[in-house]
Amino acid sequence: MSAGAYVEVEDLRRVFDVSKPWLNRVIERAPRQTLKAVDGVGFTIRRGETFALVGESGSGKSTVARMVVGLLPPSAGEVRIADISMTDPRQAAARRRLRARIQMIFQDPYASMNPRWRVGAIIAEPIRAFNLIQGEAAIRERVGELLRLVGLHPDDARKYPHEFSGGQRQRVAIARALASQAEFLVGDEPTSALDVSVQAQILNLMRDLQDRLGLTYLFISHNLAVVRHMATRIGVMYLGRLVEVGDKATIFGRPRHPYTRMLLDAVPDLAHIGRARTPVSGEIPNPIDPPSGCTFNPRCPHANNRCRAEVPKLIDGVACHAVEEGRLGA
Amino acid sequence: MSDTVLSVRDLRVVFETRRGTLTAIDGVSFDIARGEILGVVGESGAGKSVTGSAVIGLIDPPGRIAGGEIRLRGERIDNLTPEKMRRVRGRRIGMIFQDPLTSLDPLYRVGEQIVETIRTHTDLSAKAARARAIDLLTEVGIPAPERRIDGYPHEFSGGMRQRVVIALALAAEPELIIADEPTTALDVSVQAQVITLLKRLCRERGTAVMLVTHDMGVIAEAADRVAVMYSGRVAEIGPVESVVRAPHHPYARGLMGAIPTLSDTAERLTQIPGAMPRLTAIPPGCAFNPRCPNVFGRCRAERPEPLPVDRTRVACHLYDERGEAA
């Protein structure tokens, strides 16, 4: 175990059964079908850093996030947070204590709140559930403190979720996440539903809170510019596999995997006014029937026979035969 | 200017509700020239989509156009009868929406839908229309169009579906295309393909495009000129380099700073406090005044008119030489 690692994810796998119902299978003689949403993903997150997973839709990044927080049991592999296994039954008691310190922030804050509860009750729920503070007055005070922390007013505790704008609701969601003295926050596209000016407010808030409270983040996003702004280290996912992992400077400054390069080149950016370009052709293949070997090979300009046959291993942060063999210029 | 395809002057769109009349679009003016892409940006609720709907005459009651003019090649189209407008739509103005699946009928083959559009608006024979549909599919980059033309929408991937929708919009060779968030539902790699395609078609055919999106990156790459909207008004309009690189309006400046980019090194994003006002509570004077860092007395009382500043037009009292704080 590497020193300073707070979250360790090893060879994480998740297979979903997407077969037709039993009767259809019998009548149509159709075999079972499975979808490998996550296929052998491993990474570590150090305490106090922001690790970001980027990828296009269907790359498995949200599935990884859900397995890390324990919302979804992995098919194989292991997640360890603060040296406690999230799967080992012998560590169940320790895991229960740890759970309070892991919280998730979702894309749509409205969907993750009970519309009939006042915001004060929503934020107080983890405090009551984990029995962190006794006494109504003390809980109320803590809720007010949390609201102030995320830039709202303590009086907002009396309002209902629908009385807030999208950005304010996301602030409430962050306050609720922090209510249980969380130290590890997993954000699954936390700003994707927000307008840019509001997104800037939330991203700034998340960074301020990280500095003040020493939080560790796992940040999931499809938006590379947002990831570049937030992350310390980045993992790029494609069809359930990590294709490249590295610190921010490497991923954005010297990307090595052809997919990372393509992705960076494809992002429309303010700096590229009127840019003419030749975009990479093709789309993400159907994950039920992925290409053999390296899953990126049908879209890759450097693919050869080995790429079509053999799955590349993550070596020194890149899973690519062309990089490994030195066929790709830096 | 004889090259002007679309000219919108002082457009006002209101929605009659039980709580009173809400003004969604208030005095919006812009032109789009032949072969030009005008990007219309703004945050949700800024009125960019309503502007697009007004141009194609698709504002549903209780909304209505309460003032101003919309001219297509000099001819007024905002006061046409529904039947006449129906002929303009599709024939002279093509449309591309965010979700390609809702623009396509799931029960008809893609080819049938394109052929239907072509035959509604032109007098081509069924056979010629089909040949033209195949040409269109080829043009928008669908592989094996002779075979794919007989596929159903669900057999196409998201990016391919949006290409079909673009082919459909181009079917009658319109003079103007309204594209409302055409790339928002697509993954970045596919998004890049669709933007490139839209730009190429617009250049080759000389079609004017009104590109409505909240994504400034898309605008920066695709548009020739940009209109930044706020609370149903145009805050700033001008060439894309000026508006993106050196915006004048305090809102446009805040907006550009708030967007994380792949090249910035800033530790913090520019933060505009608050959020856009609701239509029920648009402040008097300049709609942006409660959030504006440069606000002064006049902003709260008097509404700024768009005035030329450098190469753009800006609706802000700061740039009015009569203003006290300019």
XYZ file of C-alpha atoms in Angstrom:
656
model
C 0.000 0.000 0.000
C 1.507 3.290 -1.029
C 2.034 5.847 1.692
C -0.444 8.666 1.949
C -3.076 6.913 -0.148
C -6.512 7.641 1.246
C -8.590 5.807 -1.322
C -7.232 2.713 -3.033
C -9.138 1.106 -5.848
C -7.802 -2.172 -7.187
C -8.886 -4.018 -10.282
C -12.482 -2.891 -9.851
C -14.994 -4.616 -12.103
C -18.723 -4.360 -12.570
C -20.764 -6.485 -14.906
C -24.437 -5.762 -15.564
C -26.767 -8.467 -16.797
C -28.647 -6.981 -19.735
C -30.194 -10.248 -20.958
C -33.744 -10.470 -22.140
C -36.242 -11.993 -19.670
C -35.994 -15.710 -19.064
C -38.995 -16.629 -21.254
C -37.688 -14.662 -24.237
C -34.317 -16.327 -23.865
C -35.906 -19.754 -23.912
C -38.164 -19.028 -26.881
C -35.629 -17.120 -28.953
C -32.741 -19.353 -27.835
C -30.919 -16.145 -27.009
C -27.893 -16.396 -24.729
C -27.371 -14.287 -21.642
C -25.880 -10.901 -22.375
C -23.621 -8.982 -20.078
C -22.249 -5.499 -20.164
C -18.854 -4.833 -18.633
C -19.469 -1.302 -17.365
C -16.195 -1.205 -15.476
C -13.407 -3.528 -16.499
C -10.388 -3.642 -14.201
C -10.005 -0.074 -12.973
C -7.419 0.792 -10.352
C -6.202 4.093 -8.920
C -5.300 5.753 -5.649
C -6.347 9.089 -4.232
C -4.099 10.818 -1.744
C -5.520 12.663 1.222
C -6.496 16.237 0.389
C -6.223 15.922 -3.366
C -8.831 15.970 -6.093
C -8.831 12.961 -8.357
C -10.961 13.400 -11.445
C -12.378 10.766 -13.738
C -13.199 12.019 -17.227
C -14.741 10.255 -20.128
C -17.633 10.402 -22.535
C -21.016 8.864 -21.834
C -20.862 5.118 -21.304
C -17.244 5.167 -20.191
C -18.157 3.835 -16.744
C -17.042 6.818 -14.698
C -20.295 7.128 -12.744
C -20.339 3.380 -12.087
C -16.866 3.659 -10.557
C -18.052 6.542 -8.362
C -21.061 4.566 -7.161
C -18.890 1.566 -6.319
C -16.382 3.729 -4.453
C -19.042 5.160 -2.146
C -20.679 1.758 -1.770
C -23.949 2.483 -3.564
C -23.262 -0.378 -5.925
C -21.477 -3.607 -5.002
C -18.537 -4.363 -7.295
C -18.528 -7.623 -9.259
C -14.848 -7.991 -8.443
C -11.992 -5.957 -7.117
C -11.531 -3.955 -4.005
C -12.023 -0.441 -2.676
C -10.174 0.601 0.458
C -10.784 3.948 2.080
C -8.616 5.056 5.002
C -7.280 1.477 5.155
C -10.741 0.011 5.650
C -11.995 -2.399 3.043
C -15.387 -1.532 1.624
C -16.098 -5.179 0.800
C -14.516 -7.319 3.540
C -17.308 -8.536 5.886
C -14.888 -8.701 8.812
C -14.504 -4.934 8.732
C -18.234 -4.199 8.767
C -18.187 -2.299 12.070
C -15.269 -0.105 11.074
C -16.925 0.478 7.717
C -20.123 1.682 9.386
C -18.153 4.325 11.258
C -16.367 5.329 8.061
C -19.550 5.655 6.032
C -20.476 8.963 7.673
C -17.271 10.475 6.390
C -17.951 9.560 2.760
C -20.609 11.592 1.009
C -21.782 12.029 -2.536
C -22.975 15.075 -4.454
C -25.165 14.366 -7.458
C -25.757 16.160 -10.719
C -29.351 17.106 -10.002
C -29.592 18.348 -6.420
C -33.377 18.632 -6.611
C -33.764 14.924 -7.298
C -31.646 14.097 -4.269
C -33.746 16.082 -1.797
C -37.142 15.388 -0.326
C -39.307 18.238 -1.682
C -41.569 18.100 1.385
C -38.763 18.640 3.853
C -37.438 22.002 4.857
C -33.793 22.571 4.056
C -32.977 22.609 7.761
C -34.340 19.083 8.148
C -32.535 17.930 5.012
C -29.185 19.141 6.311
C -29.873 17.857 9.829
C -30.723 14.354 8.607
C -27.137 13.002 8.534
C -26.479 14.610 11.932
C -29.449 12.739 13.403
C -28.833 9.532 11.484
C -25.248 9.234 12.691
C -26.132 10.649 16.118
C -23.424 13.271 15.883
C -24.973 16.037 17.967
C -27.538 15.773 20.766
C -30.208 18.368 21.420
C -32.405 20.303 19.018
C -30.835 23.693 19.726
C -27.339 22.358 19.084
C -28.450 20.724 15.829
C -30.104 23.962 14.720
C -26.953 25.869 15.438
C -24.836 23.393 13.481
C -27.239 23.607 10.508
C -26.941 27.396 10.551
C -23.179 27.098 10.669
C -23.197 24.710 7.675
C -25.458 27.021 5.682
C -23.089 29.904 6.329
C -20.157 27.708 5.316
C -21.653 27.152 1.854
C -22.593 30.793 1.402
C -26.268 30.692 2.374
C -28.058 32.373 5.274
C -29.005 30.443 8.453
C -32.605 31.623 7.937
C -32.688 29.637 4.683
C -33.135 26.520 6.853
C -36.859 27.288 7.003
C -37.296 27.208 3.222
C -38.188 24.292 0.972
C -35.890 23.048 -1.833
C -38.137 24.499 -4.564
C -37.592 27.993 -3.210
C -33.933 27.856 -4.221
C -32.247 28.243 -7.581
C -30.205 25.368 -9.018
C -26.926 26.730 -7.725
C -28.298 27.362 -4.236
C -29.718 23.838 -4.156
C -26.303 22.466 -4.991
C -24.978 24.508 -2.058
C -27.588 22.841 0.169
C -26.470 19.444 -1.145
C -22.877 20.315 -0.243
C -23.958 21.483 3.227
C -25.763 18.181 3.740
C -22.689 16.267 2.602
C -20.565 18.170 5.099
C -23.086 17.744 7.930
C -21.743 14.304 8.802
C -18.194 15.655 9.105
C -17.369 14.160 5.740
C -13.759 14.092 4.693
C -14.193 12.416 1.315
C -16.690 13.826 -1.179
C -17.588 12.134 -4.435
C -19.106 14.545 -6.939
C -20.818 12.972 -9.925
C -21.085 15.784 -12.483
C -21.910 18.225 -9.667
C -22.027 21.284 -11.925
C -23.220 19.848 -15.238
C -26.809 20.997 -14.731
C -25.810 24.525 -13.777
C -25.313 27.653 -15.839
C -21.717 28.757 -16.287
C -21.818 31.706 -13.903
C -23.398 29.510 -11.222
C -21.007 26.670 -12.046
C -18.124 29.046 -11.339
C -19.619 29.811 -7.914
C -19.948 26.118 -7.025
C -16.482 25.186 -8.302
C -14.945 28.051 -6.324
C -16.908 26.988 -3.243
C -15.741 23.381 -3.564
C -12.130 24.515 -3.771
C -12.489 26.882 -0.819
C -14.018 24.118 1.291
C -11.233 21.763 0.303
C -8.630 24.297 1.443
C -10.436 25.013 4.709
C -11.475 21.517 5.697
C -8.797 19.406 4.020
C -11.358 17.447 2.007
C -10.489 14.738 -0.479
C -12.490 14.745 -3.708
C -13.327 12.213 -6.362
C -14.661 14.381 -9.131
C -16.543 12.874 -12.062
C -17.096 15.003 -15.133
C -17.281 14.891 -18.886
C -16.138 18.501 -19.070
C -12.366 18.592 -19.493
C -12.099 22.306 -18.809
C -13.880 21.894 -15.464
C -11.660 18.929 -14.621
C -8.554 20.891 -15.499
C -9.677 23.612 -13.149
C -10.449 21.275 -10.246
C -8.218 18.231 -10.350
C -4.815 17.415 -8.952
C -4.671 14.117 -10.811
C -6.826 12.778 -13.597
C -7.904 9.393 -14.887
C -9.240 9.181 -18.431
C -11.779 6.420 -19.017
C -12.931 4.817 -22.237
C -15.450 1.968 -22.374
C -14.967 0.848 -18.790
C -11.193 0.995 -18.712
C -8.692 3.568 -17.563
C -6.637 4.497 -20.595
C -4.431 7.090 -18.976
C -3.749 8.325 -15.446
C -1.515 11.201 -14.518
C -1.207 14.533 -12.828
C -2.882 17.524 -14.351
C 0.231 18.926 -16.007
C 0.937 15.614 -17.768
C -2.595 14.911 -18.945
C -3.147 18.401 -20.313
C 0.442 19.262 -21.228
C 1.808 15.994 -22.591
C -1.090 13.592 -23.151
C 0.173 10.241 -24.425
C -2.840 8.025 -25.104
C -4.390 8.658 -28.543
C -7.842 8.868 -26.942
C -6.734 11.531 -24.462
C -5.206 13.485 -27.325
C -8.370 13.173 -29.359
C -10.546 14.226 -26.440
C -8.425 17.295 -25.716
C -8.454 18.237 -29.352
C -12.222 17.856 -29.609
C -13.193 20.171 -26.772
C -14.571 23.442 -28.051
C -12.665 26.110 -26.184
C -12.807 29.869 -25.865
C -9.206 30.081 -27.004
C -9.948 28.461 -30.353
C -11.883 31.130 -32.169
C -12.922 29.990 -35.606
C -10.655 26.948 -35.447
C -10.845 24.654 -38.424
C -10.037 21.058 -37.641
C -10.401 17.488 -38.692
C -12.296 15.767 -35.896
C -11.712 12.107 -35.151
C -14.365 10.013 -36.785
C -16.584 7.470 -35.121
C -18.396 7.218 -31.817
C -18.093 5.133 -28.675
C -18.956 1.545 -29.679
C -21.772 -0.408 -28.080
C -20.444 -1.552 -24.677
C -22.395 -4.827 -24.911
C -20.259 -5.833 -27.856
C -16.991 -3.927 -27.470
C -14.153 -4.253 -29.974
C -11.538 -6.867 -29.128
C -8.131 -5.908 -27.830
C -7.834 -2.230 -27.106
C -11.421 -0.933 -27.213
C -10.285 2.294 -28.845
C -8.691 0.510 -31.831
C -11.459 1.139 -34.435
C -11.104 4.906 -33.952
C -7.381 5.001 -33.356
C -5.066 6.255 -36.117
C -2.180 4.160 -34.711
C -3.958 0.811 -34.386
C -2.232 -2.341 -35.652
C -2.891 -6.059 -35.346
C -1.650 -6.265 -31.778
C -4.086 -3.494 -30.767
C -6.952 -5.484 -32.266
C -6.005 -8.668 -30.424
C -4.502 -7.832 -27.063
C -5.829 -5.662 -24.264
C -3.133 -3.116 -23.359
C -2.055 -2.953 -19.720
C -1.757 0.285 -17.812
C 2.031 0.771 -17.822
C 3.456 3.916 -16.308
C 0.065 5.606 -16.503
C -0.868 4.733 -20.089
C -2.673 1.727 -21.514
C -1.571 1.797 -25.137
C 0.527 -0.590 -27.227
C 1.669 2.212 -29.509
C 3.028 4.233 -26.574
C 4.603 1.120 -25.034
C 6.358 0.215 -28.281
C 7.443 3.797 -28.861
C 5.500 4.021 -32.116
C 3.948 7.252 -30.963
C 6.071 10.368 -30.979
C 5.797 12.448 -27.842
C -27.331 45.556 -46.775
C -28.608 43.354 -49.562
C -26.882 40.295 -48.121
C -29.004 40.313 -44.994
C -31.019 37.128 -44.711
C -32.675 37.638 -41.350
C -33.368 40.955 -39.759
C -34.950 41.189 -36.325
C -35.910 44.626 -35.054
C -37.013 45.498 -31.553
C -38.608 42.098 -30.977
C -40.841 41.751 -27.934
C -42.304 38.440 -26.829
C -44.688 38.293 -23.894
C -46.400 35.500 -22.026
C -49.829 36.222 -20.599
C -50.204 34.471 -17.275
C -52.653 34.670 -14.414
C -50.134 36.727 -12.515
C -49.802 39.258 -15.284
C -47.856 39.721 -18.468
C -44.284 38.433 -18.447
C -41.875 39.911 -20.948
C -39.552 37.142 -22.116
C -37.927 39.065 -24.969
C -37.646 42.804 -24.699
C -36.383 44.867 -27.597
C -34.035 42.421 -29.279
C -32.495 43.433 -32.624
C -29.958 41.664 -34.817
C -29.183 40.765 -38.433
C -27.735 37.624 -39.952
C -26.034 37.836 -43.340
C -25.751 35.165 -46.024
C -23.268 32.458 -45.039
C -22.911 33.876 -41.577
C -23.247 32.043 -38.264
C -24.644 34.200 -35.488
C -24.149 32.637 -32.080
C -26.762 33.476 -29.482
C -25.521 32.733 -25.968
C -26.878 33.225 -22.529
C -27.691 31.293 -19.417
C -30.977 29.498 -18.960
C -33.856 31.923 -18.949
C -32.007 34.542 -20.992
C -34.507 34.176 -23.816
C -32.230 32.709 -26.462
C -34.502 29.789 -27.356
C -37.614 31.984 -27.308
C -35.903 34.277 -29.804
C -35.292 31.281 -32.069
C -38.885 30.108 -31.689
C -40.179 33.594 -32.495
C -38.229 33.640 -35.761
C -39.733 30.356 -36.901
C -43.179 31.333 -35.630
C -43.396 28.568 -33.081
C -44.313 30.551 -29.985
C -47.227 28.761 -28.406
C -49.981 30.537 -26.507
C -50.022 32.046 -23.908
C -46.880 33.472 -25.491
C -47.103 35.910 -28.382
C -45.020 38.406 -30.314
C -46.096 41.735 -28.865
C -43.938 44.054 -30.909
C -41.139 44.501 -33.384
C -40.493 43.012 -36.797
C -38.886 39.885 -38.180
C -37.895 40.090 -41.823
C -36.596 37.266 -44.003
C -34.873 38.783 -47.033
C -36.765 41.993 -46.434
C -40.148 40.341 -46.238
C -42.044 40.439 -42.948
C -42.690 36.989 -41.541
C -43.861 37.752 -38.007
C -47.414 38.596 -39.084
C -48.030 35.773 -41.580
C -51.048 33.514 -41.214
C -50.260 30.098 -39.700
C -50.768 28.470 -43.106
C -48.361 30.839 -44.885
C -45.857 30.525 -42.035
C -46.013 26.750 -42.337
C -44.761 27.090 -45.906
C -41.893 29.346 -44.851
C -40.895 26.907 -42.132
C -38.979 23.990 -43.573
C -38.843 25.588 -47.022
C -37.033 28.826 -46.231
C -36.072 28.277 -42.596
C -34.672 24.945 -41.448
C -34.572 23.853 -37.828
C -32.229 21.718 -35.751
C -33.089 21.003 -32.134
C -31.172 19.629 -29.189
C -32.630 16.157 -29.089
C -32.559 14.571 -32.533
C -34.861 11.771 -31.450
C -37.762 14.158 -30.858
C -37.321 15.708 -34.310
C -37.596 12.329 -36.021
C -40.671 10.147 -36.152
C -39.680 6.768 -34.677
C -42.205 4.899 -36.848
C -40.960 6.087 -40.233
C -37.759 5.201 -41.998
C -35.259 8.053 -42.103
C -35.477 8.173 -45.899
C -39.258 8.496 -45.887
C -39.014 11.495 -43.593
C -36.462 13.253 -45.778
C -38.352 12.411 -48.989
C -41.568 13.723 -47.432
C -39.887 17.004 -46.555
C -38.380 17.357 -50.022
C -41.668 16.607 -51.760
C -43.657 18.942 -49.511
C -41.482 21.857 -50.479
C -40.396 21.068 -54.041
C -42.015 19.417 -57.045
C -39.487 16.601 -57.405
C -40.758 13.126 -58.277
C -40.586 10.390 -55.651
C -37.585 8.849 -57.380
C -35.709 12.122 -57.737
C -36.509 13.003 -54.134
C -35.031 9.721 -52.963
C -31.875 10.316 -54.969
C -31.667 13.764 -53.439
C -32.162 12.294 -49.944
C -29.220 9.965 -50.542
C -27.143 12.943 -51.709
C -28.069 14.814 -48.544
C -27.134 11.888 -46.309
C -23.811 11.621 -48.141
C -23.249 15.305 -47.686
C -23.763 15.183 -43.919
C -21.315 12.294 -43.685
C -23.465 9.235 -43.114
C -21.588 6.145 -44.279
C -23.339 3.800 -46.769
C -26.314 6.182 -47.313
C -27.948 3.902 -49.931
C -28.418 1.327 -47.192
C -28.877 3.613 -44.177
C -31.681 5.568 -45.850
C -33.994 2.645 -45.116
C -33.080 2.499 -41.428
C -35.287 3.676 -38.571
C -34.136 6.492 -36.262
C -33.443 4.082 -33.388
C -30.904 2.270 -35.551
C -28.724 5.382 -35.651
C -26.356 6.534 -32.904
C -26.805 9.961 -31.316
C -24.304 11.700 -33.556
C -25.627 10.015 -36.701
C -29.188 10.999 -35.753
C -28.169 14.615 -35.426
C -26.639 14.333 -38.906
C -29.972 13.021 -40.199
C -31.719 15.999 -38.591
C -29.254 18.338 -40.291
C -29.966 16.610 -43.613
C -33.665 17.091 -42.914
C -33.153 20.784 -42.160
C -31.221 21.185 -45.427
C -33.704 19.182 -47.495
C -35.513 22.166 -49.016
C -32.343 24.283 -49.269
C -33.432 26.924 -46.775
C -31.891 30.395 -46.600
C -31.717 30.284 -42.818
C -31.189 27.548 -40.253
C -32.134 27.914 -36.609
C -30.011 25.502 -34.590
C -31.102 25.365 -30.946
C -28.448 23.647 -28.809
C -27.594 21.251 -31.664
C -24.589 19.725 -29.908
C -25.634 19.816 -26.254
C -26.854 16.227 -26.112
C -23.737 14.857 -27.821
C -20.402 13.670 -26.488
C -17.457 15.976 -27.122
C -15.863 13.929 -29.882
C -19.179 13.766 -31.747
C -19.911 17.390 -30.936
C -16.719 18.389 -32.747
C -17.843 16.429 -35.801
C -21.261 18.109 -35.859
C -19.827 21.633 -35.448
C -17.369 21.035 -38.275
C -20.185 19.748 -40.462
C -22.459 22.704 -39.716
C -19.672 25.174 -40.477
C -18.808 23.488 -43.756
C -22.398 23.315 -44.977
C -23.014 26.927 -44.063
C -19.917 28.071 -45.991
C -20.610 25.922 -49.042
C -24.278 26.757 -49.390
C -24.271 30.299 -48.084
C -26.937 29.425 -45.534
C -27.341 31.862 -42.667
C -27.331 30.128 -39.276
C -28.650 31.250 -35.928
C -26.797 29.031 -33.457
C -28.443 29.093 -30.039
C -26.353 27.530 -27.292
C -25.198 28.004 -23.730
C -21.763 26.605 -24.606
C -19.331 29.464 -25.221
C -16.725 27.037 -26.508
C -19.028 25.963 -29.335
C -19.774 29.604 -30.151
C -16.092 30.540 -30.154
C -15.327 27.833 -32.683
C -18.343 28.048 -34.903
C -19.761 31.562 -34.897
C -18.777 34.632 -36.876
C -20.670 37.014 -34.636
C -22.078 36.571 -31.137
C -25.037 38.033 -29.301
C -24.862 37.709 -25.517
C -28.350 37.721 -24.036
C -29.391 38.507 -20.496
C -32.952 38.644 -19.169
C -34.510 38.805 -22.618
C -32.237 41.577 -23.864
C -29.071 41.671 -25.925
C -26.258 42.803 -23.637
C -23.564 42.794 -26.297
C -23.382 41.823 -29.951
C -20.370 41.814 -32.215
C -17.656 39.799 -33.972
C -16.700 36.648 -32.075
C -13.058 37.702 -31.464
C -14.143 40.956 -29.837
C -16.894 39.519 -27.684
C -14.922 36.488 -26.499
C -11.453 38.038 -26.156
C -12.321 41.572 -25.088
C -15.942 41.779 -23.973
C -17.209 45.198 -22.918
C -20.446 44.538 -21.078
C -19.813 43.683 -17.406
C -22.045 40.611 -17.753
C -20.199 39.390 -20.842
C -16.901 39.986 -19.050
C -18.066 38.011 -16.011
C -19.405 35.235 -18.201
C -16.135 34.785 -20.109
C -14.176 34.741 -16.834
C -16.549 32.229 -15.274
C -15.874 29.624 -17.953
C -13.028 27.249 -17.161
C -10.881 26.785 -20.249
C -8.169 24.371 -21.267
C -5.542 27.102 -21.313
C -6.253 29.324 -18.329
C -4.002 29.287 -15.322
C -6.268 31.229 -12.986
C -6.714 29.622 -9.594
C -10.206 31.016 -9.210
C -12.946 31.565 -11.717
C -14.549 34.969 -11.972
C -17.676 34.879 -9.905
C -20.815 36.816 -10.739
C -22.803 36.977 -7.507
C -26.428 35.915 -7.575
C -28.396 34.515 -10.474
C -30.374 35.825 -13.410
C -33.646 37.418 -12.233
C -36.900 35.605 -12.870
C -39.207 37.063 -15.480
C -41.552 38.127 -12.692
C -38.868 40.193 -11.020
C -36.759 41.916 -13.664
C -35.272 44.955 -11.935
C -35.929 48.423 -13.358
C -33.222 50.110 -15.407
C -30.509 47.728 -16.577
C -31.600 44.144 -15.848
C -28.056 43.261 -14.763
C -27.698 46.102 -12.218
C -28.123 44.065 -8.972
C -25.243 41.765 -9.980
C -23.056 44.319 -11.720
C -19.706 45.254 -10.185
C -19.736 48.632 -11.979
C -23.282 49.686 -11.109
C -24.040 53.370 -10.575
C -27.152 55.483 -10.031
C -28.311 55.686 -13.617
C -28.243 51.881 -14.078
C -31.045 51.476 -11.559
C -33.301 54.004 -13.217
C -32.707 54.020 -16.948
C -32.523 51.128 -19.350
C -29.364 51.206 -21.506
C -29.785 51.081 -25.285
C -27.267 49.124 -27.407
C -24.685 51.628 -28.667
C -21.649 51.014 -30.864
C -18.414 50.580 -28.906
C -15.313 49.600 -30.902
C -16.552 46.826 -33.205
C -19.461 45.714 -31.047
C -22.743 47.105 -29.801
C -23.055 47.222 -26.036
C -26.103 47.981 -23.917
C -24.383 49.500 -20.888
C -24.339 52.987 -19.427
C -20.581 52.686 -18.796
C -19.955 53.160 -22.472
C -22.268 56.094 -22.926
C -20.218 59.304 -22.894
C -23.054 61.078 -21.157
C -22.816 58.608 -18.267
C -21.418 59.974 -15.008
C -19.026 57.069 -14.379
C -17.834 56.372 -17.908
